[in-house]
Amino acid sequence: MRMMNILPILVIVLAFIFLAPFFLDVYNLGVLRETLMWAALTASWFFFSGLTKYISLGSAAFFGTGLYFTALYLEQSIFLKNLPALPLPIIVVMAGLLNFAIALAIGLISLRLKGIYFAIATLALGIACQGVFNYIVSDIMKTYYTHIPPFDLQTTYYTIAIAALVIFIIIYTLYRSNLGFALRMIGENEDAAIHFGVNASLTKTIGFALSAMCIGLMGGCYTTIFTVTAPTIAFNLQFSFMPPMMAMFGGLVTFYSPIIGAVILSVLRNYLGITFVHHFLIVLGIIIVIIAEFMPEGIVGFVRKIVRKLTMRSLKESEKR
Amino acid sequence: MLDIAIGGVLFGALYALIAVGLNLQYGVTRILNLAYGEILLIGSYITYIFFKDFRINPLLTLIFSGLVTSVLGILIHVITFRRLVLSAASAEELEFRSLFVCFGLILLIQNLLAHIFGVTPIGTPYLMEGVEIFGERFKMNTVVAAILSAVVNAIMYTLLRFTKFGLAMRATAEEPVGAQIIGINILKIHIASFSVGCLTAALAGSMISMIYSNVTPYTGTIYTVIALIILVLGGRGSFIGSIVGGLIIGCAYYAMIRVRASLADPVIYILLIIMLLVRPRGLFGRQ
């Protein structure tokens, strides 16, 4: 798609996101906030795992580390005065860098291995990180919860919206850069990519760490919606499982298809999933199985295929005439 | 020291029982069944209904829960994974798409269980009285679980080692193409090993509902992760590996619970990372 074609859509979406607090009520604004959060997580997940086909199940580790680091820092600096009070963006960037370092270390170890070992190492990382923060909270600080100073709805909304946009810009730039291209080559055929001079292990590790950093940034910003949090909330495994599911639902074809998947699923989850919790998730499970079986390119890929078929047919008919 | 060793072996035997099915499924079919923990929970819930509604001994319901889940395993493989195996262009694509099928299955099974049984923790407290082993007190049901694990593992070993069926399974695991050439119907072997894996998962699930009284529809993933860590530690597709790996994780876990319970998970993770660094194919894995 050319830039000129999507420019009007982009402007409308941006205007909607920035003006939403003026016309949406509290509930709908909350839904939009959560949708932006999921979209940013899914885009970050897609940048590494969607391109390289190395499946990371460790989003919860990075999201939770970002969230809990920020929460602990805010508690220590504002309530307990043990640490100097810093503006929120700086704390969040620190959380992102912490995630970058963790992901770099894990990536160096587990990305050398092909296949499912990476998925296992990242899935277990979420549980290990939860254990570490659990230890900090329960054994060192002798408590169960972490208190966070309350923010009003507008502040939390704009924090998350701006973070999501920053993450989209970062991910899009990386996606179009040489790094993104190299990652895609690795996903298509790793041996061939190495032959073309791609330093595969370095590229993979850096890509993984950058994606983890973005997830951590979003986690840090998501802290603002809580007033009290605990490691079991921050490291909930849904943060690991939802981004891949949303990305697969939308399709792993282009930059925007995972975001479309995230938006659809998050909106459905917030409107249908509230009234029919179990029914909705049961149906969603069946839909995910069907998509994995019959539409390996997701909803967007499926729609594209249909559109292509229709245009081909109309072209043929016009040729006949 | 002795008490930690005995407790570790008892725990480890249960973990070996949890892991053996996943290892068989992954070793033979090369499909990573992330919904393994959820299938295990189906076993727990079957035991729970029979115990709560009909007061039937949990050890007797093992037969029934095993039967139900092994049929379920066949159904899952035939309906979902078989098409993937036939249609996937490469091994990586199969791995990728089968993981997403598993995500769907996880959502489906978790929420079906939550819808039917609710989300309050359940358990089938049975054989709770203590027994003394070398001066240490353990709950009777942990000992029973360890014995069951030993029996199941012995049966599995005999099956894999001394029967024609087991030979076919091992051949398929090692060399799928070669096995096909010499006339083994590998699709049948895949279905069989998937079903046997689900059966042992259900047995482990029944034991878990007997020992811990905190089973909810959302605890399945914990057991999947334990089984996966043992799979990496012991080696992919290695039967002995899953037993030894289970015992190591059991001892480490039990020791950490004695020393500092909250650090148990990070320590297990460090074990996993060391294994990936030093010997990525696992203790008993083939190249």
Coordinates of C-alpha atoms in Angstrom, one line a residue:
Chain A
M1 CA 0.0 0.0 0.0
R2 CA 1.3 3.5 -0.9
M3 CA 1.9 6.0 1.8
M4 CA -0.6 8.4 0.1
N5 CA -3.4 5.9 0.3
I6 CA -3.2 5.2 4.0
L7 CA -2.4 8.8 5.0
P8 CA -6.0 9.9 5.4
I9 CA -6.8 6.7 7.5
L10 CA -3.8 7.4 9.6
V11 CA -4.8 11.0 10.3
I12 CA -8.3 9.9 11.3
V13 CA -7.0 7.2 13.6
L14 CA -4.6 9.6 15.3
A15 CA -7.2 12.2 15.7
F16 CA -9.6 9.7 17.2
I17 CA -6.9 8.4 19.7
F18 CA -6.0 11.9 20.8
L19 CA -9.5 13.4 21.0
A20 CA -11.1 10.2 22.5
P21 CA -11.1 11.5 26.2
F22 CA -13.3 14.4 25.1
F23 CA -16.2 12.4 23.8
L24 CA -15.9 8.8 25.2
D25 CA -17.3 7.8 28.5
V26 CA -15.2 6.2 31.3
Y27 CA -15.9 2.6 30.3
N28 CA -15.3 3.0 26.6
L29 CA -12.1 5.0 27.2
G30 CA -10.9 2.1 29.4
V31 CA -11.6 -0.3 26.5
L32 CA -9.7 1.9 24.1
R33 CA -6.8 2.2 26.5
E34 CA -6.6 -1.6 26.8
T35 CA -6.9 -2.1 23.1
L36 CA -3.9 0.2 22.5
M37 CA -2.0 -1.7 25.1
W38 CA -2.7 -5.1 23.4
A39 CA -2.0 -3.6 20.0
A40 CA 1.4 -2.4 21.1
L41 CA 2.3 -5.7 22.8
T42 CA 1.2 -7.6 19.6
A43 CA 3.2 -5.4 17.3
S44 CA 6.3 -5.8 19.5
W45 CA 5.8 -9.6 19.6
F46 CA 5.3 -9.7 15.9
F47 CA 8.5 -7.8 15.2
F48 CA 10.6 -10.6 16.5
S49 CA 8.6 -13.8 16.5
G50 CA 6.4 -13.1 13.5
L51 CA 9.4 -12.2 11.3
T52 CA 11.9 -14.9 12.5
K53 CA 9.3 -17.7 13.3
Y54 CA 11.1 -18.2 16.6
I55 CA 8.1 -18.2 18.9
S56 CA 8.6 -16.3 22.1
L57 CA 6.2 -17.2 24.9
G58 CA 7.9 -14.8 27.3
S59 CA 5.9 -11.6 26.8
A60 CA 4.6 -11.9 30.3
A61 CA 8.2 -11.9 31.7
F62 CA 9.0 -8.6 30.0
F63 CA 5.6 -7.0 30.5
G64 CA 5.6 -8.0 34.2
T65 CA 9.2 -6.9 34.8
G66 CA 8.5 -3.5 33.3
L67 CA 5.3 -3.2 35.3
Y68 CA 6.7 -4.3 38.6
F69 CA 10.0 -2.5 38.3
T70 CA 8.0 0.8 37.7
A71 CA 5.6 -0.1 40.6
L72 CA 8.4 -0.8 43.0
Y73 CA 10.3 2.4 42.0
L74 CA 7.2 4.5 42.4
E75 CA 6.4 3.0 45.8
Q76 CA 10.0 3.4 47.0
S77 CA 10.3 7.0 45.8
I78 CA 6.9 8.5 46.6
F79 CA 5.7 6.6 49.6
L80 CA 8.9 5.5 51.3
K81 CA 11.3 8.2 50.1
N82 CA 14.1 5.6 49.8
L83 CA 14.9 6.6 46.2
P84 CA 14.9 10.0 44.5
A85 CA 11.6 10.9 42.8
L86 CA 11.9 10.8 39.0
P87 CA 9.4 11.7 36.3
L88 CA 7.5 8.7 35.0
P89 CA 9.0 8.6 31.5
I90 CA 12.5 8.2 32.9
I91 CA 11.4 5.3 35.2
V92 CA 9.7 3.6 32.3
V93 CA 12.7 4.0 30.0
M94 CA 14.8 2.4 32.8
A95 CA 12.3 -0.5 32.9
G96 CA 12.7 -0.9 29.2
L97 CA 16.5 -0.9 29.4
L98 CA 16.3 -3.5 32.2
N99 CA 14.2 -5.7 29.9
F100 CA 16.7 -5.1 27.0
A101 CA 19.5 -6.5 29.2
I102 CA 17.5 -9.5 30.4
A103 CA 16.4 -10.4 26.9
L104 CA 19.9 -10.0 25.6
A105 CA 21.2 -12.5 28.2
I106 CA 18.4 -15.0 27.5
G107 CA 18.6 -14.6 23.8
L108 CA 22.4 -15.2 23.7
I109 CA 21.8 -18.6 25.5
S110 CA 18.6 -19.9 23.9
L111 CA 18.6 -18.4 20.4
R112 CA 21.5 -20.6 19.4
L113 CA 19.1 -23.5 19.5
K114 CA 16.6 -24.3 16.8
G115 CA 13.0 -25.1 17.2
I116 CA 11.0 -25.3 20.4
Y117 CA 13.9 -24.7 22.9
F118 CA 13.4 -21.0 22.6
A119 CA 9.7 -21.2 23.2
I120 CA 10.4 -23.3 26.4
A121 CA 13.1 -21.0 27.7
T122 CA 10.9 -17.9 27.2
L123 CA 7.8 -19.5 28.7
A124 CA 9.7 -20.6 31.8
L125 CA 11.3 -17.1 32.0
G126 CA 7.9 -15.6 32.8
I127 CA 7.5 -17.9 35.8
A128 CA 11.1 -17.4 37.0
C129 CA 10.8 -13.6 36.8
Q130 CA 7.5 -13.8 38.8
G131 CA 9.5 -15.9 41.3
V132 CA 12.2 -13.2 41.6
F133 CA 9.7 -10.4 42.2
N134 CA 7.7 -12.5 44.5
Y135 CA 10.9 -13.0 46.5
I136 CA 11.6 -9.3 46.6
V137 CA 8.0 -8.5 47.7
S138 CA 7.4 -11.3 50.2
D139 CA 10.8 -12.1 51.7
I140 CA 12.7 -8.8 51.5
M141 CA 9.8 -6.3 51.9
K142 CA 7.6 -8.6 54.0
T143 CA 4.4 -7.7 52.3
Y144 CA 2.0 -9.0 49.6
Y145 CA 1.2 -6.0 47.6
T146 CA 2.9 -2.9 46.1
H147 CA 1.1 0.4 46.4
I148 CA 1.2 2.9 43.5
P149 CA 0.2 6.5 43.7
P150 CA -3.1 7.0 41.9
F151 CA -3.3 8.7 38.5
D152 CA -6.4 10.1 37.0
L153 CA -8.0 8.5 34.0
Q154 CA -6.9 11.1 31.5
T155 CA -3.2 10.8 32.6
T156 CA -3.3 7.0 32.4
Y157 CA -5.0 7.2 29.0
Y158 CA -2.5 9.6 27.5
T159 CA 0.5 7.8 29.1
I160 CA -0.6 4.5 27.5
A161 CA -1.7 6.1 24.2
I162 CA 1.6 8.0 23.7
A163 CA 3.6 4.9 24.7
A164 CA 1.7 2.8 22.2
L165 CA 2.3 5.3 19.4
V166 CA 6.0 5.6 20.3
I167 CA 6.2 1.8 20.2
F168 CA 4.4 1.6 16.8
I169 CA 6.9 4.2 15.4
I170 CA 9.9 2.3 16.8
I171 CA 8.7 -1.1 15.6
Y172 CA 7.7 0.3 12.1
T173 CA 11.1 2.0 11.7
L174 CA 12.9 -1.2 12.7
Y175 CA 10.6 -3.3 10.5
R176 CA 11.6 -1.2 7.5
S177 CA 15.3 -1.1 8.5
N178 CA 18.1 -3.5 7.5
L179 CA 17.6 -5.3 10.9
G180 CA 13.9 -6.0 10.1
F181 CA 14.9 -7.3 6.6
A182 CA 17.6 -9.6 8.1
L183 CA 15.1 -10.9 10.6
R184 CA 12.7 -11.7 7.8
M185 CA 15.4 -13.5 5.9
I186 CA 16.1 -15.6 8.9
G187 CA 12.4 -16.4 9.1
E188 CA 12.3 -17.5 5.5
N189 CA 15.4 -19.5 5.4
E190 CA 18.1 -19.2 8.1
D191 CA 20.9 -21.0 6.2
A192 CA 20.4 -18.9 3.1
A193 CA 20.4 -15.8 5.2
I194 CA 23.8 -16.8 6.7
H195 CA 25.1 -17.4 3.2
F196 CA 24.2 -13.9 2.3
G197 CA 26.3 -12.6 5.1
V198 CA 23.7 -12.1 7.8
N199 CA 25.2 -12.6 11.3
A200 CA 22.2 -14.7 12.3
S201 CA 22.8 -15.1 16.0
L202 CA 23.6 -11.4 16.6
T203 CA 20.7 -10.2 14.5
K204 CA 18.3 -12.6 16.4
T205 CA 19.5 -11.5 19.8
I206 CA 19.3 -7.8 19.1
G207 CA 15.9 -8.2 17.5
F208 CA 14.7 -10.2 20.5
A209 CA 16.1 -7.6 23.0
L210 CA 14.5 -4.7 21.1
S211 CA 11.1 -6.4 21.0
A212 CA 11.4 -7.2 24.8
M213 CA 12.3 -3.5 25.4
C214 CA 9.2 -2.3 23.7
I215 CA 7.1 -4.8 25.7
G216 CA 8.7 -3.6 28.9
L217 CA 8.0 0.1 28.0
M218 CA 4.3 -0.7 27.7
G219 CA 4.4 -2.7 30.9
G220 CA 5.9 0.3 32.7
C221 CA 3.2 2.6 31.4
Y222 CA 0.5 0.1 32.2
T223 CA 1.5 0.5 35.9
T224 CA -0.4 3.8 36.0
I225 CA -3.8 2.1 35.9
F226 CA -3.3 0.3 39.2
T227 CA -3.3 1.6 42.7
V228 CA -2.3 -1.8 44.2
T229 CA -0.5 -4.6 42.4
A230 CA 1.0 -8.0 43.1
P231 CA 3.4 -10.3 41.1
T232 CA 0.5 -12.6 40.2
I233 CA -1.3 -9.8 38.5
A234 CA 1.8 -8.4 36.7
F235 CA 3.1 -11.8 35.4
N236 CA -0.3 -13.3 34.5
L237 CA 0.3 -15.8 31.7
Q238 CA -2.3 -14.1 29.5
F239 CA 0.3 -11.5 28.7
S240 CA 2.4 -14.4 27.2
F241 CA -0.4 -16.1 25.3
M242 CA -2.6 -13.2 24.1
P243 CA 0.0 -11.4 21.8
P244 CA 0.8 -14.5 19.7
M245 CA -2.9 -15.4 19.5
M246 CA -3.9 -11.9 18.4
A247 CA -1.1 -11.7 15.9
M248 CA -2.0 -15.1 14.5
F249 CA -5.7 -14.1 14.4
G250 CA -4.8 -11.0 12.3
G251 CA -2.2 -12.8 10.2
L252 CA 1.5 -12.6 10.1
V253 CA 1.6 -11.0 6.6
T254 CA 2.5 -7.4 7.1
F255 CA 3.2 -4.8 9.7
Y256 CA -0.4 -3.8 10.3
S257 CA -2.2 -7.2 10.2
P258 CA -1.2 -8.2 13.8
I259 CA -2.4 -4.8 15.0
I260 CA -5.8 -5.4 13.3
G261 CA -6.0 -8.8 14.9
A262 CA -5.2 -7.3 18.3
V263 CA -7.8 -4.5 17.9
I264 CA -10.6 -6.9 16.9
L265 CA -9.9 -9.4 19.6
S266 CA -9.4 -6.8 22.4
V267 CA -12.7 -5.0 21.4
L268 CA -14.6 -8.3 21.3
R269 CA -13.1 -9.4 24.6
N270 CA -14.2 -6.2 26.3
Y271 CA -17.7 -6.1 25.0
L272 CA -18.7 -9.8 24.6
G273 CA -16.3 -11.2 27.1
I274 CA -17.7 -9.3 30.0
T275 CA -21.2 -10.7 29.7
F276 CA -20.4 -14.2 28.4
V277 CA -16.9 -14.8 29.9
H278 CA -16.6 -18.6 29.4
H279 CA -18.8 -18.9 26.3
F280 CA -16.8 -16.2 24.5
L281 CA -13.5 -17.7 25.3
I282 CA -14.7 -21.2 24.3
V283 CA -15.8 -19.9 20.9
L284 CA -12.6 -17.9 20.6
G285 CA -10.6 -21.1 21.3
I286 CA -12.5 -22.9 18.5
I287 CA -12.0 -20.0 16.1
I288 CA -8.2 -20.0 16.8
V289 CA -8.0 -23.7 16.0
I290 CA -9.9 -23.1 12.8
I291 CA -7.7 -20.2 11.8
A292 CA -4.5 -22.3 12.5
E293 CA -6.0 -25.1 10.4
F294 CA -7.5 -23.4 7.4
M295 CA -6.2 -19.9 7.3
P296 CA -2.4 -19.9 8.0
E297 CA -2.3 -16.2 6.9
G298 CA -5.0 -15.1 9.4
I299 CA -8.0 -12.9 8.9
V300 CA -6.1 -10.2 6.9
G301 CA -4.5 -12.8 4.6
F302 CA -7.9 -14.4 4.1
V303 CA -9.6 -11.2 3.2
R304 CA -6.7 -10.3 0.9
K305 CA -7.0 -13.6 -0.9
I306 CA -10.7 -13.1 -1.5
V307 CA -10.2 -9.6 -2.7
R308 CA -7.5 -10.8 -5.1
K309 CA -9.8 -13.5 -6.4
L310 CA -12.6 -11.0 -7.0
T311 CA -10.4 -8.5 -8.8
M312 CA -8.9 -11.3 -11.0
R313 CA -12.4 -12.4 -11.9
S314 CA -13.6 -8.9 -12.8
L315 CA -10.4 -8.4 -14.8
K316 CA -11.0 -11.6 -16.8
E317 CA -14.6 -10.6 -17.4
S318 CA -13.6 -7.2 -18.7
E319 CA -11.0 -8.8 -20.9
K320 CA -13.7 -11.1 -22.4
R321 CA -15.8 -8.0 -23.2
Chain B
M1 CA 19.9 -34.6 54.2
L2 CA 18.2 -38.0 54.1
D3 CA 14.7 -36.4 54.5
I4 CA 15.4 -34.1 51.6
A5 CA 16.5 -37.1 49.5
I6 CA 13.4 -39.1 50.3
G7 CA 11.0 -36.2 49.8
G8 CA 12.8 -35.3 46.6
V9 CA 12.4 -38.8 45.3
L10 CA 8.7 -38.9 46.2
F11 CA 8.2 -35.5 44.5
G12 CA 10.4 -36.4 41.6
A13 CA 8.5 -39.6 40.9
L14 CA 5.3 -37.5 40.5
Y15 CA 7.1 -35.1 38.2
A16 CA 8.4 -38.0 36.2
L17 CA 4.9 -39.2 35.8
I18 CA 3.8 -35.7 34.6
A19 CA 6.7 -35.5 32.1
V20 CA 6.7 -38.9 30.6
G21 CA 3.6 -38.3 28.5
L22 CA 4.7 -35.0 27.0
N23 CA 8.1 -36.5 26.2
L24 CA 6.5 -39.4 24.4
Q25 CA 4.2 -37.1 22.5
Y26 CA 7.0 -34.7 21.5
G27 CA 9.6 -37.4 20.9
V28 CA 7.4 -39.4 18.5
T29 CA 5.2 -36.8 16.8
R30 CA 7.5 -33.7 17.0
I31 CA 4.4 -31.7 17.9
L32 CA 4.8 -29.7 21.1
N33 CA 1.5 -30.1 22.9
L34 CA 1.2 -27.0 25.0
A35 CA -2.3 -28.0 26.0
Y36 CA -0.8 -30.9 27.9
G37 CA -1.5 -29.4 31.3
E38 CA -5.1 -28.8 30.4
I39 CA -5.5 -32.5 29.4
L40 CA -3.9 -33.4 32.8
L41 CA -6.6 -31.2 34.5
I42 CA -9.3 -33.2 32.7
G43 CA -8.0 -36.2 34.6
S44 CA -8.1 -34.3 37.8
Y45 CA -11.7 -33.2 37.3
I46 CA -12.9 -36.7 36.3
T47 CA -11.4 -38.0 39.6
Y48 CA -13.1 -35.1 41.4
I49 CA -16.6 -35.7 40.1
F50 CA -16.5 -39.4 40.9
F51 CA -15.1 -38.7 44.3
K52 CA -17.6 -36.0 45.2
D53 CA -20.8 -37.3 43.7
F54 CA -20.4 -41.0 44.0
R55 CA -17.8 -41.4 46.7
I56 CA -15.7 -43.7 44.5
N57 CA -12.1 -44.4 45.5
P58 CA -9.9 -42.1 43.4
L59 CA -7.5 -45.0 42.7
L60 CA -10.4 -46.8 40.9
T61 CA -11.3 -43.9 38.8
L62 CA -7.8 -43.9 37.3
I63 CA -9.0 -46.5 34.7
F64 CA -11.9 -44.3 33.7
S65 CA -10.0 -41.0 33.5
G66 CA -7.3 -42.7 31.5
L67 CA -9.8 -44.1 29.1
V68 CA -11.6 -40.8 28.5
T69 CA -8.4 -38.8 27.9
S70 CA -6.8 -41.4 25.6
V71 CA -10.0 -41.3 23.4
L72 CA -9.8 -37.5 23.7
G73 CA -6.2 -37.6 22.6
I74 CA -7.0 -39.7 19.5
L75 CA -9.8 -37.2 18.7
I76 CA -7.6 -34.1 19.1
H77 CA -4.9 -35.6 17.0
V78 CA -7.2 -36.8 14.2
I79 CA -9.2 -33.6 14.1
T80 CA -6.5 -31.0 14.5
F81 CA -2.9 -32.1 14.2
R82 CA -3.2 -34.7 11.5
R83 CA -4.3 -32.1 8.9
L84 CA -1.3 -30.0 9.9
V85 CA 1.1 -32.9 9.6
L86 CA -0.2 -33.6 6.1
S87 CA -0.4 -30.0 4.9
A88 CA 2.6 -28.3 6.5
A89 CA 5.4 -27.5 4.0
S90 CA 8.3 -27.7 6.5
A91 CA 9.0 -28.9 10.0
E92 CA 9.2 -25.2 11.2
E93 CA 5.8 -24.4 9.8
L94 CA 4.4 -27.5 11.5
E95 CA 5.9 -26.4 14.8
F96 CA 4.6 -22.9 14.4
R97 CA 1.0 -23.8 13.4
S98 CA 0.7 -26.6 15.9
L99 CA 1.5 -24.1 18.7
F100 CA -1.4 -22.0 17.6
V101 CA -3.7 -25.0 17.6
C102 CA -2.6 -25.6 21.2
F103 CA -3.4 -22.0 22.1
G104 CA -6.9 -22.6 20.9
L105 CA -7.1 -25.9 22.7
I106 CA -5.9 -24.3 26.0
L107 CA -8.6 -21.6 25.8
L108 CA -11.2 -24.2 24.9
I109 CA -10.4 -26.7 27.6
Q110 CA -9.8 -24.1 30.3
N111 CA -13.0 -22.3 29.8
L112 CA -15.1 -25.5 29.3
L113 CA -13.8 -26.7 32.7
A114 CA -14.4 -23.3 34.2
H115 CA -17.9 -23.2 32.8
I116 CA -18.8 -26.7 34.0
F117 CA -17.1 -26.8 37.4
G118 CA -16.6 -23.1 38.3
V119 CA -13.3 -21.5 39.2
T120 CA -13.1 -22.4 42.9
P121 CA -10.2 -24.6 43.8
I122 CA -11.1 -28.3 44.0
G123 CA -9.4 -31.4 45.5
T124 CA -10.1 -35.0 46.3
P125 CA -8.5 -35.3 49.7
Y126 CA -7.8 -39.0 50.0
L127 CA -5.2 -41.0 52.0
M128 CA -4.2 -37.9 53.9
E129 CA -2.9 -39.7 56.9
G130 CA 0.9 -39.7 57.4
V131 CA 3.3 -42.5 57.1
E132 CA 6.8 -42.6 58.5
I133 CA 9.8 -43.4 56.2
F134 CA 13.2 -43.4 58.0
G135 CA 11.8 -41.2 60.7
E136 CA 10.3 -38.6 58.3
R137 CA 6.6 -38.1 58.0
F138 CA 5.0 -38.0 54.5
K139 CA 1.5 -38.0 53.4
M140 CA 0.3 -41.4 52.3
N141 CA -1.0 -40.1 49.0
T142 CA 2.4 -38.9 47.9
V143 CA 3.8 -42.4 48.5
V144 CA 0.9 -43.9 46.5
A145 CA 1.6 -41.4 43.7
A146 CA 5.3 -42.4 43.6
I147 CA 4.4 -46.1 43.5
L148 CA 1.9 -45.4 40.6
S149 CA 4.6 -43.5 38.8
A150 CA 7.0 -46.4 39.1
V151 CA 4.4 -48.8 37.9
V152 CA 3.4 -46.7 34.9
N153 CA 7.0 -46.0 34.0
A154 CA 7.8 -49.8 34.2
I155 CA 4.9 -50.6 31.9
M156 CA 5.9 -47.9 29.5
Y157 CA 9.5 -49.2 29.5
T158 CA 8.3 -52.7 28.7
L159 CA 6.0 -51.4 26.0
L160 CA 8.8 -49.4 24.3
R161 CA 11.5 -51.9 24.8
F162 CA 10.0 -55.4 24.3
T163 CA 7.0 -55.1 22.0
K164 CA 6.8 -54.7 18.2
F165 CA 4.6 -51.7 18.7
G166 CA 7.2 -50.0 20.9
L167 CA 9.9 -50.8 18.4
A168 CA 7.8 -49.0 15.7
M169 CA 7.4 -46.0 18.0
R170 CA 11.1 -45.8 18.6
A171 CA 11.8 -46.1 14.9
T172 CA 9.3 -43.3 14.1
A173 CA 10.9 -41.1 16.7
E174 CA 14.4 -41.6 15.4
E175 CA 13.9 -41.7 11.7
P176 CA 10.4 -40.9 10.5
V177 CA 11.3 -41.2 6.8
G178 CA 13.1 -44.5 7.3
A179 CA 10.3 -45.9 9.3
Q180 CA 7.9 -45.1 6.6
I181 CA 10.1 -46.8 4.0
I182 CA 10.2 -50.1 5.9
G183 CA 6.4 -50.1 6.1
I184 CA 5.5 -48.5 9.4
N185 CA 2.2 -46.6 9.2
I186 CA 3.6 -43.5 11.0
L187 CA 0.3 -41.7 11.2
K188 CA -1.1 -44.6 13.2
I189 CA 2.0 -44.5 15.5
H190 CA 1.6 -40.8 15.9
I191 CA -2.1 -41.2 16.9
A192 CA -1.2 -44.0 19.3
S193 CA 1.6 -42.2 21.0
F194 CA -0.5 -39.0 21.4
S195 CA -3.2 -41.0 23.0
V196 CA -0.8 -42.8 25.4
G197 CA 0.7 -39.4 26.3
C198 CA -2.8 -38.1 27.2
L199 CA -3.5 -41.2 29.2
T200 CA -0.4 -40.8 31.4
A201 CA -1.3 -37.1 31.7
A202 CA -4.7 -38.0 33.1
L203 CA -3.1 -40.4 35.6
A204 CA -0.8 -37.6 36.8
G205 CA -3.8 -35.3 37.0
S206 CA -5.7 -37.7 39.2
M207 CA -2.7 -38.0 41.6
I208 CA -2.3 -34.2 41.6
S209 CA -5.9 -33.6 42.6
M210 CA -5.4 -36.1 45.5
I211 CA -2.2 -34.5 46.8
Y212 CA -2.8 -30.8 46.3
S213 CA -6.2 -29.3 47.0
N214 CA -5.7 -26.2 44.8
V215 CA -6.7 -27.4 41.3
T216 CA -8.5 -24.8 39.3
P217 CA -9.1 -24.6 35.5
Y218 CA -6.2 -22.2 35.2
T219 CA -3.4 -24.2 36.9
G220 CA -2.7 -26.5 33.9
T221 CA 0.1 -24.3 32.5
I222 CA 2.2 -24.8 35.6
Y223 CA 2.3 -28.5 34.9
T224 CA 3.0 -28.0 31.2
V225 CA 6.0 -25.8 32.2
I226 CA 7.3 -28.4 34.7
A227 CA 7.0 -31.1 32.0
L228 CA 8.8 -28.9 29.4
I229 CA 11.7 -28.2 31.8
I230 CA 12.1 -31.9 32.5
L231 CA 12.0 -32.5 28.7
V232 CA 14.9 -30.1 28.1
L233 CA 16.8 -31.5 31.1
G234 CA 16.4 -35.2 30.3
G235 CA 16.6 -34.9 26.5
R236 CA 14.0 -34.9 23.8
G237 CA 12.4 -38.3 23.2
S238 CA 14.5 -40.0 25.9
F239 CA 12.5 -42.2 28.2
I240 CA 15.2 -42.6 30.9
G241 CA 15.8 -38.8 30.5
S242 CA 12.3 -37.9 31.6
I243 CA 12.7 -40.1 34.7
V244 CA 16.1 -38.8 35.7
G245 CA 15.0 -35.2 34.9
G246 CA 11.9 -35.6 37.0
L247 CA 13.9 -36.8 39.9
I248 CA 16.5 -34.0 39.6
I249 CA 13.7 -31.3 39.4
G250 CA 11.9 -33.1 42.3
C251 CA 14.9 -33.0 44.6
A252 CA 15.8 -29.4 43.7
Y253 CA 12.2 -28.3 44.3
Y254 CA 11.8 -30.1 47.5
A255 CA 15.2 -28.8 48.8
M256 CA 14.3 -25.3 47.8
I257 CA 10.9 -25.5 49.5
R258 CA 12.7 -26.5 52.7
V259 CA 15.3 -23.7 52.4
R260 CA 13.3 -20.8 50.8
A261 CA 10.1 -21.6 49.1
S262 CA 9.8 -18.3 47.2
L263 CA 13.0 -18.9 45.3
A264 CA 12.1 -22.3 44.1
D265 CA 11.0 -21.2 40.6
P266 CA 14.0 -19.1 39.8
V267 CA 16.4 -21.9 40.9
I268 CA 14.7 -24.4 38.7
Y269 CA 15.0 -21.9 35.8
I270 CA 18.7 -21.5 36.5
L271 CA 19.0 -25.3 36.2
L272 CA 17.2 -25.1 32.8
I273 CA 19.5 -22.3 31.6
I274 CA 22.7 -24.2 32.7
M275 CA 21.4 -27.2 30.8
L276 CA 20.8 -25.1 27.7
L277 CA 24.3 -23.7 27.9
V278 CA 26.2 -26.8 28.7
R279 CA 24.3 -29.6 26.9
P280 CA 21.4 -28.3 24.9
R281 CA 20.3 -31.8 23.8
G282 CA 19.7 -32.9 27.4
L283 CA 21.3 -35.5 29.6
F284 CA 20.2 -38.5 27.6
G285 CA 19.2 -36.8 24.3
R286 CA 20.5 -37.9 21.0
Q287 CA 22.0 -35.4 18.6

